[in-house]
Amino acid sequence: MRGMKLNERFKTTQVHALNSSETSGKRNKACDVVNSAHKIRSFLSRSKSNSKSTTSGIANLVLTFQLPSIATFEPCIEPCLKPINLVESLAELYHRLESCHQSQKALLFVEQYSLLCNLRDQKLLRRCLKKARQNSVDVLSKVVLSAWLRFERREDELEGVSSMECVGGCLLECPKVNLVHGFSLCSINDRCQCGQETKQETNTESVCLPDEEEKDVCFCIGNEEINCVRWRIAALSDPFKAMLYGGFSESKMRKIDFTKSGVCPKGMRAVELYSRAKRLDLFTPMTILELLSFASRFCCEEMKSACDASLASIVGSVDDALILIEYGFEERAPILVASCLQVLLRELPETLYNSKVMKILCSSEANERLAMVGYDSFLLYYFLTQVAMEESMVSKTTTMLLERLRECANERWQTTLAYHQLGCVLLERKEYNDSQHCFEAAAEAGHVYSVAGVARTKHKQSQPCSAYKLISSLIFEHKPAGWMYQERALYDTGRETSFDLDIATELDPSLSYPYKYRALAKVEEKQIEDGILELNKIIGFKLSPDCLELRAWFFIALQDYDSAMRDIRALLTLEPNYVTSHGKITGKNLVHLLSYEVQQKSQAECWMQLYEQWSSVDDIGSLAIIHRMLENEPAKSLIEFRQSLLLLRLNCQKAAMRSLRMARNHSSTTQERLTYEGWIMYDTGYREETLARADRSITIQKSFEAFFLKAYALADTNLDPESSSYVIQLLEAALKCPSDGLRKGQALNNLGSIYVDCGKLDLAKACYENALAIRHTRAHQGLARVYDQKNQRKAAYDEMTKLIEKAASNASAYEKRSEYCDREMAMSDLDVATQLDPLRTYPYRYRAAVMMDEQKETEAVEELSKAINFKPDLQMLHLRAAFYESMGDLTSALQDCQAALCLDPNHTDTLDLYQRAQKLSFQF
């Protein structure tokens, strides 16, 4: 019935004037800002001159732009691979990893990275890159992946850190180690020896050369003669050996005319000296370049390799790289080329704006030149395009780099990725016809999600009927996914739009567009409060700038400026340079305008409010007040560090890392800087480096944060009694150092957790009670655990109820309370937890386990599958595999095990289940 009278349904064209800020990466919106700046400048100037006019200024602002409408928003086409069945794709990839050759592993881990990008789990993605680097064989792969890991940590934003600096750091990122060809088994935490090497000065005046030998051949270049040892020159290469000892006339000559050989007298003297000394540290770089040219011309492979490595070791700056890379390409010196590329890559993203660098990397012959030195360039361009898209989706540089990526794609997934990403960029650039062709090419390569791009470009070219038919065919041909219904809703009309978006939310509650659409629909019906409630649903479990912005506009319409200011400040914490999609106003200007409508607070009042927000577990409110505190005290590292902790709790990893970097840059002492660097290393997976920095910080000065950092890093493993005792000592030492109540409450909470693990329940209870005394509300959860350990389940339940009543964000509290009550009450609590945060996986696992107990096997699997379809979680995959095994479906059990092991190859329970299922499958 939905397909009837399609043509009539599309007689009116829906206008999508603006794109949603859901689009990934940083967008270059400077032009939009300039165009809209005059719209708010008058309001700002009036506000400065007369505070009484600010209310009318805000009203005029809303009147000028109107409120956002449904027609101004649309979801982006995400520039990443999105398999129709991610579990199947991950399982197939794991199967290939099990049986592949070592030389193939690195690229398979990069493919895994591309598959998992859609999950936006930064730790999981970093793990893929580390495994790829760990298994790399060729030099260029090592160089690219090392630079990629460094970029993910954004060390370019750390002040005082050189891009090529390596003093005893991680082996996987050492620039010297990267230039050594071949696979070397190493741990992710292994450290290089750069800091331990002693520099040896070379005294060229006292070089020990072989005993004086008879120089029995002379090479004449012009009027100059260079006397050489015949057999040593012959040993340089087969051509020289044939010339000097073979059947050529030169073999009988004492003097050989070398004028037309292309080498100068100085260069030939260097060749003669090298033939005897086999050393290059005697020569200047220019002489070594001449030796390299000579070695290439006369096939002196040993000399060429030595020159290649020697020149590679002196590349220290972008200027050096730009000069030497041309020599490397000309002489086909792979290590020199890789070394130059390493410098350029480790200076990203700045080098994207260097026209000379881009001329080398974006030129149409770039892939061919890299192939001439023996390098497959796909990995290089994959990294470059990721950086470029994060900087700007619409720049010409991004487009050219994606063209190079497409040209060097060899495997099917590479071709799919290149065409799909190029289609996304061209769509942003409003080049709809070319974008459509790219999406079609990706779809033909088997990427079903690219069909959404084809539909969108058709819609942009006034073909909504065709777009609707295209997406409808997807829904009928494949297992429906949330994004399919979301996309079709763009081309629906009336009730069908709402129907499709409701299904989209049911299939994938993490999609934000359906919530925004429903909120805007309510606002257009003059139900602004209901629109805010709709946005609250997704903001409660997924913090995103676009939803915060939209809710802020609703609050402005209600003249609730305090709430609007809170949301804009929280938004700017996530993206400091945010430009609103509605009105194209910078977030900072909006804050400035709203500031005249809200009460200003001193720093002391802000601290008091922060305690209030923190104790009520109001994370967005806490973000907003910290943003205000940083306005009062810019570059205050202590406050920036608090900001990073809160962002990590909200799973905003990139924003948290940015705050940590700012805290590190603004630290006033070495001890403080080391502590923040330790947290950066911890959050990027380098545990040993974390402990090393914590120890150095403690050596300089004992502090709460240094002790806490070390205890936290050590506790992130399965602790034995001795280790637990040491962590307890560290936390006790931290509590003796000066700090504020917010941090001490966290330390007491952590200490209580260790005591519970050690069975010291009374000490744990005392810790939690002390934490509650300084208003660390989350300690209720720890205290409930103590009561449960003492078999006082009613007290544990009551303790969690207190947390639910106090906490603004309480989905986790409902989930935890379910552990301390009967099954019926537990099911009720978990249903509430799922309603508040549908991305929490424990409720699905619990409900599925209950169904299995009731012998409802099919329903149990469906319960898990419902969540796995939008969040393929390790625990859920393991549980579903166990269900399949018990049902005798070994094929499905093996597939789920493989997908789970692709996420964590060391998960013991899944490994055991996988091996058991394999043995059973062999018996049938």
PDB file of N, CA and C in Angstrom, residues 295-348:
ATOM      1  N   ALA A 295      75.902   5.230  -6.648  1.00  0.00           N
ATOM      2  CA  ALA A 295      75.529   3.850  -6.333  1.00  0.00           C
ATOM      3  C   ALA A 295      74.339   3.401  -7.173  1.00  0.00           C
ATOM      4  N   SER A 296      73.377   4.291  -7.395  1.00  0.00           N
ATOM      5  CA  SER A 296      72.211   3.940  -8.209  1.00  0.00           C
ATOM      6  C   SER A 296      72.624   3.702  -9.660  1.00  0.00           C
ATOM      7  N   ARG A 297      73.534   4.551 -10.156  1.00  0.00           N
ATOM      8  CA  ARG A 297      73.938   4.449 -11.561  1.00  0.00           C
ATOM      9  C   ARG A 297      74.738   3.182 -11.844  1.00  0.00           C
ATOM     10  N   PHE A 298      75.557   2.777 -10.865  1.00  0.00           N
ATOM     11  CA  PHE A 298      76.447   1.632 -11.097  1.00  0.00           C
ATOM     12  C   PHE A 298      76.074   0.408 -10.261  1.00  0.00           C
ATOM     13  N   CYS A 299      74.817   0.375  -9.783  1.00  0.00           N
ATOM     14  CA  CYS A 299      74.267  -0.817  -9.113  1.00  0.00           C
ATOM     15  C   CYS A 299      75.086  -1.249  -7.900  1.00  0.00           C
ATOM     16  N   CYS A 300      75.594  -0.273  -7.142  1.00  0.00           N
ATOM     17  CA  CYS A 300      76.351  -0.576  -5.918  1.00  0.00           C
ATOM     18  C   CYS A 300      75.352  -0.699  -4.762  1.00  0.00           C
ATOM     19  N   GLU A 301      74.742  -1.867  -4.628  1.00  0.00           N
ATOM     20  CA  GLU A 301      73.616  -2.036  -3.715  1.00  0.00           C
ATOM     21  C   GLU A 301      73.994  -1.792  -2.258  1.00  0.00           C
ATOM     22  N   GLU A 302      75.146  -2.294  -1.843  1.00  0.00           N
ATOM     23  CA  GLU A 302      75.559  -2.086  -0.462  1.00  0.00           C
ATOM     24  C   GLU A 302      75.777  -0.611  -0.165  1.00  0.00           C
ATOM     25  N   MET A 303      76.469   0.082  -1.072  1.00  0.00           N
ATOM     26  CA  MET A 303      76.691   1.516  -0.896  1.00  0.00           C
ATOM     27  C   MET A 303      75.368   2.268  -0.932  1.00  0.00           C
ATOM     28  N   LYS A 304      74.496   1.860  -1.843  1.00  0.00           N
ATOM     29  CA  LYS A 304      73.207   2.552  -1.952  1.00  0.00           C
ATOM     30  C   LYS A 304      72.399   2.414  -0.669  1.00  0.00           C
ATOM     31  N   SER A 305      72.354   1.212  -0.115  1.00  0.00           N
ATOM     32  CA  SER A 305      71.612   0.997   1.133  1.00  0.00           C
ATOM     33  C   SER A 305      72.196   1.816   2.266  1.00  0.00           C
ATOM     34  N   ALA A 306      73.532   1.868   2.314  1.00  0.00           N
ATOM     35  CA  ALA A 306      74.181   2.650   3.369  1.00  0.00           C
ATOM     36  C   ALA A 306      73.877   4.140   3.217  1.00  0.00           C
ATOM     37  N   CYS A 307      73.935   4.642   1.981  1.00  0.00           N
ATOM     38  CA  CYS A 307      73.616   6.062   1.738  1.00  0.00           C
ATOM     39  C   CYS A 307      72.152   6.353   2.043  1.00  0.00           C
ATOM     40  N   ASP A 308      71.298   5.433   1.634  1.00  0.00           N
ATOM     41  CA  ASP A 308      69.860   5.562   1.883  1.00  0.00           C
ATOM     42  C   ASP A 308      69.592   5.720   3.379  1.00  0.00           C
ATOM     43  N   ALA A 309      70.173   4.819   4.179  1.00  0.00           N
ATOM     44  CA  ALA A 309      69.963   4.855   5.623  1.00  0.00           C
ATOM     45  C   ALA A 309      70.597   6.079   6.258  1.00  0.00           C
ATOM     46  N   SER A 310      71.781   6.460   5.771  1.00  0.00           N
ATOM     47  CA  SER A 310      72.475   7.618   6.335  1.00  0.00           C
ATOM     48  C   SER A 310      71.697   8.904   6.098  1.00  0.00           C
ATOM     49  N   LEU A 311      71.227   9.091   4.889  1.00  0.00           N
ATOM     50  CA  LEU A 311      70.444  10.294   4.578  1.00  0.00           C
ATOM     51  C   LEU A 311      69.115  10.287   5.319  1.00  0.00           C
ATOM     52  N   ALA A 312      68.520   9.110   5.451  1.00  0.00           N
ATOM     53  CA  ALA A 312      67.247   9.012   6.183  1.00  0.00           C
ATOM     54  C   ALA A 312      67.412   9.471   7.625  1.00  0.00           C
ATOM     55  N   SER A 313      68.569   9.233   8.205  1.00  0.00           N
ATOM     56  CA  SER A 313      68.788   9.559   9.623  1.00  0.00           C
ATOM     57  C   SER A 313      68.940  11.052   9.880  1.00  0.00           C
ATOM     58  N   ILE A 314      69.169  11.849   8.825  1.00  0.00           N
ATOM     59  CA  ILE A 314      69.393  13.288   9.044  1.00  0.00           C
ATOM     60  C   ILE A 314      68.173  14.134   8.721  1.00  0.00           C
ATOM     61  N   VAL A 315      67.082  13.503   8.297  1.00  0.00           N
ATOM     62  CA  VAL A 315      65.863  14.264   7.981  1.00  0.00           C
ATOM     63  C   VAL A 315      65.220  14.692   9.302  1.00  0.00           C
ATOM     64  N   GLY A 316      65.244  15.972   9.584  1.00  0.00           N
ATOM     65  CA  GLY A 316      64.752  16.425  10.881  1.00  0.00           C
ATOM     66  C   GLY A 316      63.672  17.472  10.841  1.00  0.00           C
ATOM     67  N   SER A 317      63.370  18.001   9.658  1.00  0.00           N
ATOM     68  CA  SER A 317      62.370  19.063   9.574  1.00  0.00           C
ATOM     69  C   SER A 317      61.600  18.932   8.270  1.00  0.00           C
ATOM     70  N   VAL A 318      60.519  19.677   8.167  1.00  0.00           N
ATOM     71  CA  VAL A 318      59.704  19.656   6.947  1.00  0.00           C
ATOM     72  C   VAL A 318      60.525  20.168   5.768  1.00  0.00           C
ATOM     73  N   ASP A 319      61.352  21.200   5.999  1.00  0.00           N
ATOM     74  CA  ASP A 319      62.182  21.727   4.912  1.00  0.00           C
ATOM     75  C   ASP A 319      63.167  20.673   4.420  1.00  0.00           C
ATOM     76  N   ASP A 320      63.802  19.953   5.363  1.00  0.00           N
ATOM     77  CA  ASP A 320      64.694  18.856   4.973  1.00  0.00           C
ATOM     78  C   ASP A 320      63.939  17.828   4.134  1.00  0.00           C
ATOM     79  N   ALA A 321      62.755  17.468   4.615  1.00  0.00           N
ATOM     80  CA  ALA A 321      61.973  16.426   3.947  1.00  0.00           C
ATOM     81  C   ALA A 321      61.599  16.829   2.534  1.00  0.00           C
ATOM     82  N   LEU A 322      61.203  18.081   2.349  1.00  0.00           N
ATOM     83  CA  LEU A 322      60.790  18.536   1.026  1.00  0.00           C
ATOM     84  C   LEU A 322      61.936  18.500   0.029  1.00  0.00           C
ATOM     85  N   ILE A 323      63.157  18.731   0.509  1.00  0.00           N
ATOM     86  CA  ILE A 323      64.319  18.679  -0.384  1.00  0.00           C
ATOM     87  C   ILE A 323      64.735  17.239  -0.658  1.00  0.00           C
ATOM     88  N   LEU A 324      64.887  16.472   0.395  1.00  0.00           N
ATOM     89  CA  LEU A 324      65.459  15.135   0.268  1.00  0.00           C
ATOM     90  C   LEU A 324      64.505  14.115  -0.345  1.00  0.00           C
ATOM     91  N   ILE A 325      63.189  14.332  -0.219  1.00  0.00           N
ATOM     92  CA  ILE A 325      62.261  13.349  -0.772  1.00  0.00           C
ATOM     93  C   ILE A 325      62.366  13.283  -2.297  1.00  0.00           C
ATOM     94  N   GLU A 326      62.696  14.423  -2.908  1.00  0.00           N
ATOM     95  CA  GLU A 326      62.861  14.416  -4.359  1.00  0.00           C
ATOM     96  C   GLU A 326      64.075  13.581  -4.765  1.00  0.00           C
ATOM     97  N   TYR A 327      65.173  13.705  -3.997  1.00  0.00           N
ATOM     98  CA  TYR A 327      66.338  12.848  -4.250  1.00  0.00           C
ATOM     99  C   TYR A 327      65.972  11.380  -4.045  1.00  0.00           C
ATOM    100  N   GLY A 328      65.182  11.134  -3.008  1.00  0.00           N
ATOM    101  CA  GLY A 328      64.780   9.752  -2.718  1.00  0.00           C
ATOM    102  C   GLY A 328      64.000   9.125  -3.855  1.00  0.00           C
ATOM    103  N   PHE A 329      63.052   9.901  -4.407  1.00  0.00           N
ATOM    104  CA  PHE A 329      62.280   9.385  -5.543  1.00  0.00           C
ATOM    105  C   PHE A 329      63.176   9.201  -6.771  1.00  0.00           C
ATOM    106  N   GLU A 330      64.034  10.193  -7.017  1.00  0.00           N
ATOM    107  CA  GLU A 330      64.877  10.140  -8.215  1.00  0.00           C
ATOM    108  C   GLU A 330      65.829   8.948  -8.179  1.00  0.00           C
ATOM    109  N   GLU A 331      66.398   8.696  -6.995  1.00  0.00           N
ATOM    110  CA  GLU A 331      67.373   7.609  -6.871  1.00  0.00           C
ATOM    111  C   GLU A 331      66.746   6.311  -6.361  1.00  0.00           C
ATOM    112  N   ARG A 332      65.442   6.333  -6.198  1.00  0.00           N
ATOM    113  CA  ARG A 332      64.708   5.152  -5.728  1.00  0.00           C
ATOM    114  C   ARG A 332      65.291   4.632  -4.406  1.00  0.00           C
ATOM    115  N   ALA A 333      65.342   5.551  -3.438  1.00  0.00           N
ATOM    116  CA  ALA A 333      65.867   5.236  -2.111  1.00  0.00           C
ATOM    117  C   ALA A 333      64.699   5.110  -1.139  1.00  0.00           C
ATOM    118  N   PRO A 334      64.196   3.911  -0.875  1.00  0.00           N
ATOM    119  CA  PRO A 334      62.954   3.742  -0.102  1.00  0.00           C
ATOM    120  C   PRO A 334      63.031   4.233   1.344  1.00  0.00           C
ATOM    121  N   ILE A 335      64.169   4.030   2.015  1.00  0.00           N
ATOM    122  CA  ILE A 335      64.264   4.452   3.415  1.00  0.00           C
ATOM    123  C   ILE A 335      64.279   5.978   3.515  1.00  0.00           C
ATOM    124  N   LEU A 336      64.972   6.622   2.588  1.00  0.00           N
ATOM    125  CA  LEU A 336      64.988   8.085   2.570  1.00  0.00           C
ATOM    126  C   LEU A 336      63.593   8.645   2.317  1.00  0.00           C
ATOM    127  N   VAL A 337      62.880   8.061   1.368  1.00  0.00           N
ATOM    128  CA  VAL A 337      61.505   8.514   1.090  1.00  0.00           C
ATOM    129  C   VAL A 337      60.624   8.317   2.319  1.00  0.00           C
ATOM    130  N   ALA A 338      60.741   7.166   2.954  1.00  0.00           N
ATOM    131  CA  ALA A 338      59.932   6.890   4.142  1.00  0.00           C
ATOM    132  C   ALA A 338      60.269   7.850   5.276  1.00  0.00           C
ATOM    133  N   SER A 339      61.558   8.164   5.443  1.00  0.00           N
ATOM    134  CA  SER A 339      61.965   9.091   6.495  1.00  0.00           C
ATOM    135  C   SER A 339      61.398  10.487   6.260  1.00  0.00           C
ATOM    136  N   CYS A 340      61.427  10.919   4.996  1.00  0.00           N
ATOM    137  CA  CYS A 340      60.844  12.231   4.661  1.00  0.00           C
ATOM    138  C   CYS A 340      59.336  12.235   4.918  1.00  0.00           C
ATOM    139  N   LEU A 341      58.668  11.161   4.496  1.00  0.00           N
ATOM    140  CA  LEU A 341      57.229  11.064   4.734  1.00  0.00           C
ATOM    141  C   LEU A 341      56.927  11.029   6.227  1.00  0.00           C
ATOM    142  N   GLN A 342      57.794  10.389   7.005  1.00  0.00           N
ATOM    143  CA  GLN A 342      57.581  10.322   8.444  1.00  0.00           C
ATOM    144  C   GLN A 342      57.551  11.718   9.061  1.00  0.00           C
ATOM    145  N   VAL A 343      58.479  12.573   8.648  1.00  0.00           N
ATOM    146  CA  VAL A 343      58.493  13.947   9.165  1.00  0.00           C
ATOM    147  C   VAL A 343      57.218  14.683   8.764  1.00  0.00           C
ATOM    148  N   LEU A 344      56.808  14.535   7.504  1.00  0.00           N
ATOM    149  CA  LEU A 344      55.608  15.219   7.020  1.00  0.00           C
ATOM    150  C   LEU A 344      54.361  14.722   7.742  1.00  0.00           C
ATOM    151  N   LEU A 345      54.278  13.418   7.975  1.00  0.00           N
ATOM    152  CA  LEU A 345      53.091  12.839   8.616  1.00  0.00           C
ATOM    153  C   LEU A 345      53.026  13.192  10.097  1.00  0.00           C
ATOM    154  N   ARG A 346      54.172  13.252  10.755  1.00  0.00           N
ATOM    155  CA  ARG A 346      54.171  13.556  12.189  1.00  0.00           C
ATOM    156  C   ARG A 346      53.947  15.041  12.461  1.00  0.00           C
ATOM    157  N   GLU A 347      53.910  15.843  11.393  1.00  0.00           N
ATOM    158  CA  GLU A 347      53.584  17.267  11.535  1.00  0.00           C
ATOM    159  C   GLU A 347      52.133  17.557  11.161  1.00  0.00           C
ATOM    160  N   LEU A 348      51.360  16.490  10.868  1.00  0.00           N
ATOM    161  CA  LEU A 348      49.939  16.705  10.572  1.00  0.00           C
ATOM    162  C   LEU A 348      49.219  17.223  11.815  1.00  0.00           C
TER     163      LEU A 348
END
